[in-house]
Structures are given as C-alpha cells and as structure tokens.
PDB file of C-alpha atoms in Angstrom:
ATOM      1  CA  ARG A   1      -0.015  -0.192   0.156  1.00 79.00           C
ATOM      2  CA  GLN A   2       0.884   3.413  -0.625  1.00 84.00           C
ATOM      3  CA  TYR A   3       0.496   6.233   1.920  1.00 78.00           C
ATOM      4  CA  ILE A   4      -0.940   9.163   0.644  1.00 75.00           C
ATOM      5  CA  GLU A   5      -0.141  12.247   2.687  1.00 75.00           C
ATOM      6  CA  THR A   6      -3.162  13.931   3.749  1.00 73.00           C
ATOM      7  CA  SER A   7      -3.767  17.977   3.308  1.00 72.00           C
ATOM      8  CA  LYS A   8      -3.336  19.170   6.633  1.00 78.00           C
ATOM      9  CA  TYR A   9      -5.821  21.927   7.247  1.00 81.00           C
ATOM     10  CA  PRO A  10      -9.823  21.049   6.002  1.00 85.00           C
ATOM     11  CA  SER A  11     -11.297  21.882   3.000  1.00 87.00           C
ATOM     12  CA  SER A  12     -14.044  24.650   3.335  1.00 90.00           C
ATOM     13  CA  THR A  13     -17.063  24.465   0.993  1.00 93.00           C
ATOM     14  CA  ARG A  14     -19.345  27.803   0.638  1.00 92.00           C
ATOM     15  CA  ASP A  15     -21.976  28.413  -1.703  1.00 94.00           C
ATOM     16  CA  ILE A  16     -22.127  31.844  -3.299  1.00 92.00           C
ATOM     17  CA  THR A  17     -24.410  33.888  -5.112  1.00 94.00           C
ATOM     18  CA  VAL A  18     -22.721  36.226  -7.900  1.00 92.00           C
ATOM     19  CA  ILE A  19     -24.078  39.710  -9.940  1.00 94.00           C
ATOM     20  CA  VAL A  20     -22.852  39.443 -13.395  1.00 94.00           C
ATOM     21  CA  ASP A  21     -23.966  40.621 -17.217  1.00 96.00           C
ATOM     22  CA  ARG A  22     -25.741  38.096 -18.638  1.00 95.00           C
ATOM     23  CA  THR A  23     -23.566  37.772 -21.573  1.00 95.00           C
ATOM     24  CA  VAL A  24     -21.374  35.656 -18.764  1.00 94.00           C
ATOM     25  CA  THR A  25     -21.250  32.018 -18.748  1.00 91.00           C
ATOM     26  CA  TRP A  26     -20.831  30.008 -16.747  1.00 89.00           C
ATOM     27  CA  LEU A  27     -17.265  28.615 -18.409  1.00 89.00           C
ATOM     28  CA  GLU A  28     -16.144  32.057 -18.044  1.00 92.00           C
ATOM     29  CA  VAL A  29     -16.704  31.816 -14.580  1.00 90.00           C
ATOM     30  CA  GLU A  30     -15.080  28.246 -13.835  1.00 88.00           C
ATOM     31  CA  ARG A  31     -12.025  29.259 -16.130  1.00 89.00           C
ATOM     32  CA  ALA A  32     -11.773  32.548 -13.690  1.00 89.00           C
ATOM     33  CA  LEU A  33     -11.800  30.124 -10.630  1.00 86.00           C
ATOM     34  CA  ASN A  34      -9.643  27.235 -12.020  1.00 83.00           C
ATOM     35  CA  SER A  35      -7.730  26.752  -9.546  1.00 76.00           C
ATOM     36  CA  TYR A  36     -10.515  26.037  -7.211  1.00 83.00           C
ATOM     37  CA  GLN A  37     -13.133  23.308  -6.559  1.00 87.00           C
ATOM     38  CA  THR A  38     -16.802  24.619  -8.742  1.00 89.00           C
ATOM     39  CA  ARG A  39     -19.813  23.391  -9.292  1.00 91.00           C
ATOM     40  CA  PHE A  40     -22.441  25.278 -10.845  1.00 92.00           C
ATOM     41  CA  VAL A  41     -25.409  25.360  -8.540  1.00 93.00           C
ATOM     42  CA  GLY A  42     -28.042  27.803 -10.342  1.00 93.00           C
ATOM     43  CA  ASP A  43     -28.583  31.167 -12.305  1.00 93.00           C
ATOM     44  CA  TYR A  44     -31.685  33.255 -11.790  1.00 94.00           C
ATOM     45  CA  TYR A  45     -33.284  36.735 -14.101  1.00 93.00           C
ATOM     46  CA  GLY A  46     -35.203  38.281 -12.090  1.00 90.00           C
ATOM     47  CA  ASP A  47     -37.581  41.239 -12.365  1.00 91.00           C
ATOM     48  CA  ASN A  48     -35.713  42.708  -9.098  1.00 93.00           C
ATOM     49  CA  LEU A  49     -32.179  42.866 -11.198  1.00 94.00           C
ATOM     50  CA  PRO A  50     -31.437  44.908 -13.686  1.00 94.00           C
ATOM     51  CA  LYS A  51     -32.300  43.830 -17.086  1.00 93.00           C
ATOM     52  CA  ASP A  52     -28.633  43.070 -18.506  1.00 95.00           C
ATOM     53  CA  LYS A  53     -27.547  41.414 -15.302  1.00 96.00           C
ATOM     54  CA  LYS A  54     -28.117  37.972 -13.700  1.00 95.00           C
ATOM     55  CA  THR A  55     -27.172  35.910 -10.778  1.00 95.00           C
ATOM     56  CA  LEU A  56     -25.019  32.950 -10.820  1.00 93.00           C
ATOM     57  CA  SER A  57     -24.720  30.866  -7.678  1.00 95.00           C
ATOM     58  CA  LEU A  58     -22.126  28.323  -7.065  1.00 93.00           C
ATOM     59  CA  ARG A  59     -20.399  26.175  -4.960  1.00 93.00           C
ATOM     60  CA  LEU A  60     -16.748  26.501  -4.217  1.00 90.00           C
ATOM     61  CA  THR A  61     -14.399  24.237  -2.216  1.00 90.00           C
ATOM     62  CA  VAL A  62     -11.124  25.468  -0.862  1.00 86.00           C
ATOM     63  CA  SER A  63      -7.889  23.148  -0.199  1.00 82.00           C
ATOM     64  CA  HIS A  64      -4.717  23.100   1.530  1.00 75.00           C
ATOM     65  CA  PRO A  65      -2.511  21.883  -1.381  1.00 67.00           C
ATOM     66  CA  ARG A  66      -0.511  18.546  -0.297  1.00 58.00           C
ATOM     67  CA  SER A  67       2.837  18.851  -0.776  1.00 48.00           C
ATOM     68  CA  GLU A  68       2.914  17.028  -3.672  1.00 49.00           C
ATOM     69  CA  GLU A  69       0.853  19.184  -5.666  1.00 47.00           C
ATOM     70  CA  HIS A  70       2.917  22.133  -5.106  1.00 45.00           C
ATOM     71  CA  THR A  71       5.003  23.543  -7.509  1.00 46.00           C
ATOM     72  CA  SER A  72       7.685  26.226  -8.147  1.00 45.00           C
ATOM     73  CA  GLU A  73       8.096  28.776 -10.910  1.00 46.00           C
TER      74      GLU A  73
END
C-alpha cells in the first residue's frame, strides 16, 4: 500500500451567488476560478435585477494543497 499524505488543513466549502452581466457564461466563471473546485448550482434572471444582469450561484471548495501538488516557478 502506498501512503498518501493528507492535507494539514480541512477543506472549506461555501455556496456563493454573484451578480454578473447576462453575457457572462458559467464556463467563463469556472475558468476564472480554475484553481478552485467549483460546481454550478443555478442562475436567476429576475424582475428585481437590472435587465442586463443575472445571478450565478456556485459551490466553491477551497483546500490547502498537499506537498506533492506544490510547484515552483
């Protein structure tokens, strides 16, 4: 069996909602957050938002990388 080092710190998961232009796609948001684990939860186009805006809800998980995942630049 191979030993796999676990993270020193627990991961943290949060659901967040952001207001963006209607032209922004989920793929663009996911690419912008590429260093985080993200999952699309939903979107909303409502009368209480400006016509050119929408909300995107996502689940964001942040974790401390294990030592073998560190890279030097």
